[in-house]
Structure formats: structure tokens, C-alpha cells
C-alpha positions as semicolon CSV with decimal commas, in nm:
position;residue;x (nm);y (nm);z (nm)
1;M;-1,599;-1,510;0,184
2;I;-1,272;-1,688;0,105
3;K;-1,170;-2,025;0,244
4;T;-0,935;-2,316;0,201
5;E;-1,048;-2,679;0,198
6;D;-0,796;-2,953;0,281
7;L;-0,522;-2,740;0,129
8;T;-0,183;-2,901;0,069
9;F;0,114;-2,744;-0,105
10;Y;0,475;-2,843;-0,161
11;Y;0,762;-2,777;-0,400
12;H;0,909;-3,120;-0,323
13;E;0,669;-3,395;-0,221
14;Y;0,892;-3,513;0,063
15;R;0,864;-3,172;0,233
16;K;0,512;-3,036;0,250
17;I;0,490;-2,665;0,327
18;L;0,117;-2,674;0,402
19;E;-0,085;-2,989;0,465
20;H;-0,462;-3,036;0,502
21;V;-0,528;-2,672;0,592
22;S;-0,893;-2,567;0,614
23;I;-0,957;-2,205;0,717
24;T;-1,244;-1,966;0,656
25;F;-1,194;-1,589;0,631
26;E;-1,496;-1,357;0,643
27;K;-1,550;-1,000;0,527
28;G;-1,533;-0,724;0,786
29;N;-1,249;-0,890;0,978
30;L;-0,876;-0,834;1,012
31;Y;-0,687;-1,164;1,038
32;A;-0,328;-1,210;1,153
33;I;-0,114;-1,509;1,055
34;L;0,187;-1,564;1,281
35;G;0,474;-1,808;1,255
36;A;0,844;-1,863;1,203
37;S;1,009;-1,785;0,870
38;G;0,961;-2,066;0,621
39;C;0,657;-2,221;0,788
40;G;0,422;-2,137;0,501
41;K;0,260;-1,807;0,595
42;S;0,343;-1,626;0,271
43;T;0,271;-1,942;0,073
44;L;-0,080;-1,942;0,217
45;L;-0,130;-1,581;0,103
46;S;-0,004;-1,671;-0,245
47;L;-0,252;-1,959;-0,264
48;L;-0,539;-1,738;-0,145
49;G;-0,442;-1,478;-0,403
50;G;-0,417;-1,720;-0,693
51;L;-0,041;-1,677;-0,736
52;L;0,014;-2,048;-0,664
53;T;-0,196;-2,357;-0,733
54;P;-0,265;-2,613;-0,456
55;K;-0,128;-2,963;-0,497
56;V;-0,430;-3,095;-0,309
57;G;-0,748;-2,919;-0,197
58;K;-0,916;-2,597;-0,300
59;V;-0,936;-2,225;-0,243
60;L;-1,297;-2,108;-0,262
61;Y;-1,417;-1,753;-0,308
62;E;-1,787;-1,714;-0,227
63;G;-1,821;-2,090;-0,275
64;T;-1,651;-2,106;-0,616
65;D;-1,318;-2,280;-0,671
66;I;-1,079;-2,005;-0,786
67;A;-0,908;-2,255;-1,018
68;E;-1,238;-2,297;-1,202
69;Y;-1,308;-1,924;-1,191
70;G;-0,960;-1,857;-1,332
71;L;-0,661;-1,750;-1,122
72;E;-0,585;-1,437;-1,323
73;R;-0,950;-1,337;-1,318
74;H;-0,961;-1,402;-0,941
75;R;-0,667;-1,166;-0,892
76;Q;-0,824;-0,902;-1,113
77;D;-1,168;-0,917;-0,953
78;H;-1,122;-1,013;-0,591
79;V;-0,776;-0,963;-0,442
80;G;-0,552;-0,669;-0,364
81;F;-0,192;-0,730;-0,254
82;I;0,021;-0,531;-0,010
83;F;0,386;-0,638;-0,004
84;Q;0,661;-0,580;0,252
85;G;0,884;-0,441;-0,025
86;Y;0,607;-0,204;-0,142
87;N;0,642;-0,307;-0,513
88;L;0,597;0,049;-0,634
89;I;0,698;0,167;-0,982
90;E;1,009;0,367;-0,902
91;Y;0,996;0,618;-1,188
92;M;0,633;0,714;-1,117
93;T;0,483;0,962;-0,876
94;V;0,268;0,870;-0,577
95;A;-0,056;0,945;-0,762
96;E;0,056;0,759;-1,075
97;N;0,134;0,446;-0,875
98;V;-0,207;0,448;-0,710
99;A;-0,383;0,514;-1,040
100;L;-0,235;0,199;-1,197
101;T;-0,507;-0,031;-1,065
102;A;-0,762;0,226;-0,951
103;K;-1,134;0,159;-0,980
104;Q;-1,205;0,443;-0,741
105;S;-1,043;0,785;-0,710
106;P;-0,668;0,766;-0,634
107;E;-0,708;1,091;-0,442
108;T;-0,971;0,935;-0,215
109;A;-0,746;0,638;-0,142
110;L;-0,449;0,865;-0,065
111;Q;-0,661;1,068;0,174
112;K;-0,770;0,747;0,350
113;V;-0,410;0,653;0,424
114;G;-0,325;1,003;0,545
115;L;-0,070;1,108;0,282
116;E;-0,041;1,485;0,253
117;K;-0,152;1,630;-0,078
118;D;0,183;1,795;-0,143
119;L;0,339;1,446;-0,169
120;W;0,106;1,314;-0,438
121;K;0,320;1,446;-0,726
122;Q;0,648;1,339;-0,567
123;N;0,849;1,049;-0,703
124;V;0,796;0,754;-0,468
125;L;1,171;0,713;-0,409
126;K;1,172;1,048;-0,229
127;L;0,935;0,917;0,038
128;S;1,017;0,748;0,367
129;G;0,952;0,377;0,413
130;G;0,633;0,444;0,607
131;Q;0,508;0,681;0,336
132;Q;0,589;0,430;0,061
133;Q;0,394;0,161;0,245
134;R;0,097;0,397;0,267
135;V;0,118;0,443;-0,110
136;A;0,115;0,065;-0,152
137;I;-0,192;0,038;0,071
138;A;-0,363;0,325;-0,112
139;R;-0,303;0,140;-0,440
140;A;-0,469;-0,171;-0,298
141;L;-0,761;0,030;-0,159
142;A;-0,812;0,216;-0,488
143;S;-0,841;-0,116;-0,671
144;D;-1,161;-0,167;-0,468
145;K;-1,101;-0,540;-0,417
146;P;-1,302;-0,715;-0,143
147;V;-0,998;-0,910;-0,014
148;L;-0,667;-0,753;0,091
149;L;-0,365;-0,980;0,139
150;A;-0,085;-0,808;0,329
151;D;0,252;-0,987;0,349
152;E;0,456;-0,838;0,636
153;P;0,316;-0,489;0,566
154;T;0,496;-0,341;0,867
155;G;0,819;-0,541;0,846
156;N;1,035;-0,249;0,727
157;L;0,873;0,018;0,941
158;D;0,939;0,183;1,277
159;E;0,690;0,131;1,558
160;D;0,484;0,445;1,497
161;S;0,462;0,386;1,122
162;A;0,372;0,021;1,179
163;Q;0,087;0,118;1,409
164;A;-0,041;0,371;1,155
165;V;-0,042;0,104;0,883
166;L;-0,224;-0,139;1,112
167;D;-0,487;0,124;1,191
168;I;-0,550;0,170;0,818
169;L;-0,592;-0,204;0,769
170;K;-0,832;-0,227;1,064
171;K;-1,041;0,057;0,927
172;S;-1,048;-0,107;0,585
173;A;-1,191;-0,422;0,741
174;H;-1,424;-0,278;1,002
175;E;-1,558;0,032;0,825
176;E;-1,534;-0,069;0,459
177;G;-1,623;-0,436;0,498
178;R;-1,314;-0,590;0,341
179;C;-1,158;-0,919;0,437
180;V;-0,802;-0,827;0,539
181;I;-0,547;-1,106;0,594
182;M;-0,208;-1,000;0,730
183;V;0,109;-1,205;0,772
184;T;0,328;-1,068;1,049
185;H;0,612;-1,163;1,284
186;S;0,485;-0,920;1,547
187;S;0,272;-1,068;1,823
188;A;0,195;-0,714;1,941
189;L;0,043;-0,618;1,607
190;A;-0,134;-0,952;1,572
191;A;-0,297;-0,900;1,911
192;E;-0,500;-0,616;1,756
193;A;-0,647;-0,842;1,487
194;D;-0,996;-0,986;1,516
195;E;-0,876;-1,341;1,462
196;I;-0,532;-1,504;1,477
197;Y;-0,374;-1,813;1,325
198;R;-0,030;-1,909;1,459
199;Y;0,205;-2,157;1,289
200;T;0,508;-2,314;1,458
201;D;0,740;-2,599;1,362
202;S;0,590;-2,838;1,620
203;G;0,236;-2,717;1,651
204;F;0,027;-2,408;1,696
205;Q;0,012;-2,151;1,973
206;T;-0,180;-1,842;2,069
207;E;-0,080;-1,550;2,287
208;D;-0,355;-1,634;2,534
209;Y;-0,332;-2,011;2,557
210;D;-0,031;-2,240;2,592
211;L;-0,082;-2,492;2,314
212;A;0,282;-2,545;2,225
213;I;0,342;-2,890;2,370
214;F;0,216;-3,189;2,172
215;S;0,339;-3,543;2,232
216;D;0,216;-3,665;1,893
217;T;0,305;-3,414;1,623
218;E;0,117;-3,612;1,359
219;N;-0,209;-3,522;1,535
220;V;-0,137;-3,154;1,581
221;P;-0,429;-2,947;1,445
222;E;-0,349;-2,747;1,133
223;T;-0,478;-2,423;1,285
224;I;-0,581;-2,275;1,611
225;H;-0,854;-2,022;1,552
226;I;-0,916;-1,743;1,800
227;N;-1,248;-1,569;1,748
228;R;-1,216;-1,244;1,940
229;N;-1,577;-1,159;1,865
230;K;-1,685;-1,436;2,104
231;K;-1,716;-1,314;2,464
232;D;-1,620;-1,651;2,609
233;G;-1,291;-1,658;2,417
234;D;-1,348;-2,007;2,277
235;I;-1,082;-2,147;2,045
236;H;-1,178;-2,355;1,745
237;A;-0,929;-2,589;1,584
């Protein structure tokens, strides 16, 4: 569905944030991207979403370079964003926030994320953090985009709220056929994803395999890809 080809990005050429990254993301899957702060996880989401332009390489959506398709058009047609800071309009109600980008019923989206009906006319600032994040997810769902990019969607939430948000994202992928890509610091949450990419300063690791030690960092693979749909647990770099 959406993929990167030989993707390189930097703000200063002497320090590349991402280099030669090639990853394919398919619909119907929840992906988790793990790694230390500053390693390029959020940058990758911004490139996939057309918020940044690669220095080298391409982002392809259904085989078409999003730069040729038009970055703004790509965002309008293909990608919904879920941010750690919610990015809600503070003077609006819950329903009004969801209606901003809605192509489907805001009410349907709010029901999907489990927000009680008596909250729909409340100002969003009167909600808890977990409730505000559900509003942000409902807004993304109501936009009816095939790709959801979630940047630390559970970072400000308690454990129970974080699990509820993760369950919504999993359902969006598995039952509604979206491609959901989530950046997270939580290995526990990432373990529930269908596929995981882990970034570290010196290489790439997974929870299940010790791949942290490389003698030649120049030859470290750009990604380690765990396909949890494979029964043999093979890893593809």
C-alpha cells in the first residue's frame, strides 16, 4: 500500500536522520516503530504523510510517488494523523472537532472509539487525556483515510487508557482494513502489533531476537522486519 524506497533524509548533510530506508506497509496491519528519541521515528511518519520531502529516495502510495501525486493531495486523500498532543481545536466541542475532516458520520466514529454520547457536546478541554485521545482517533477515523499515522498515541496516557487506544487501532487495521503505523516507546504495546521495526543508535533489535551487537556499524541493516503472520517467525532485513 505505502512504501519507502532508498529513503534518506537530513536537515544537515553531515548528520543523516534516515539513510537508505526501504520498508513496505500493507493494509490490514498494525505496525509499530520503536527506537530512542531522535533516531528518526517521527521523521519517518512525517515523510510517509507528506509533511516532509525526502532528500533521496521516494515514498510510494499504491505504486505512485507521492511527490508526483502532490503532497497536499496525498494528505487529503490518503493519510489520517493521530498526534501525541491530540491537536484538537480547544474552543470546539467533541463532535465539532470530529466533524472538521469527516467523510463519514462523526457520530459513528465516536461510537467506534467508545465515547459516551453525553460527552459529544462537551468542550474538549473538559475531557481527560484518554478521552481527548479518543476524540483525536475518532477524527482520523471519520476522515475515512486508508492510512493512519499515529505518533506516540499513548504517550500521555495511563496504562488502561493506552491499552484502550491500542485496541481501537488494532480494530481499525484488522476489521476495517486500514494500514496503521504507530510510533511508540513502549515495547509492551509494540508487542501487540502485527509487525515491528526497531531503531537504535548502533543497529536494530527486536524483542524476540538479540540483534544489538554489530562489529561493523556501516553494514547494519536499515530495518529488521518481524512478520508475525508467519508461523516460523522469520525475520526479514
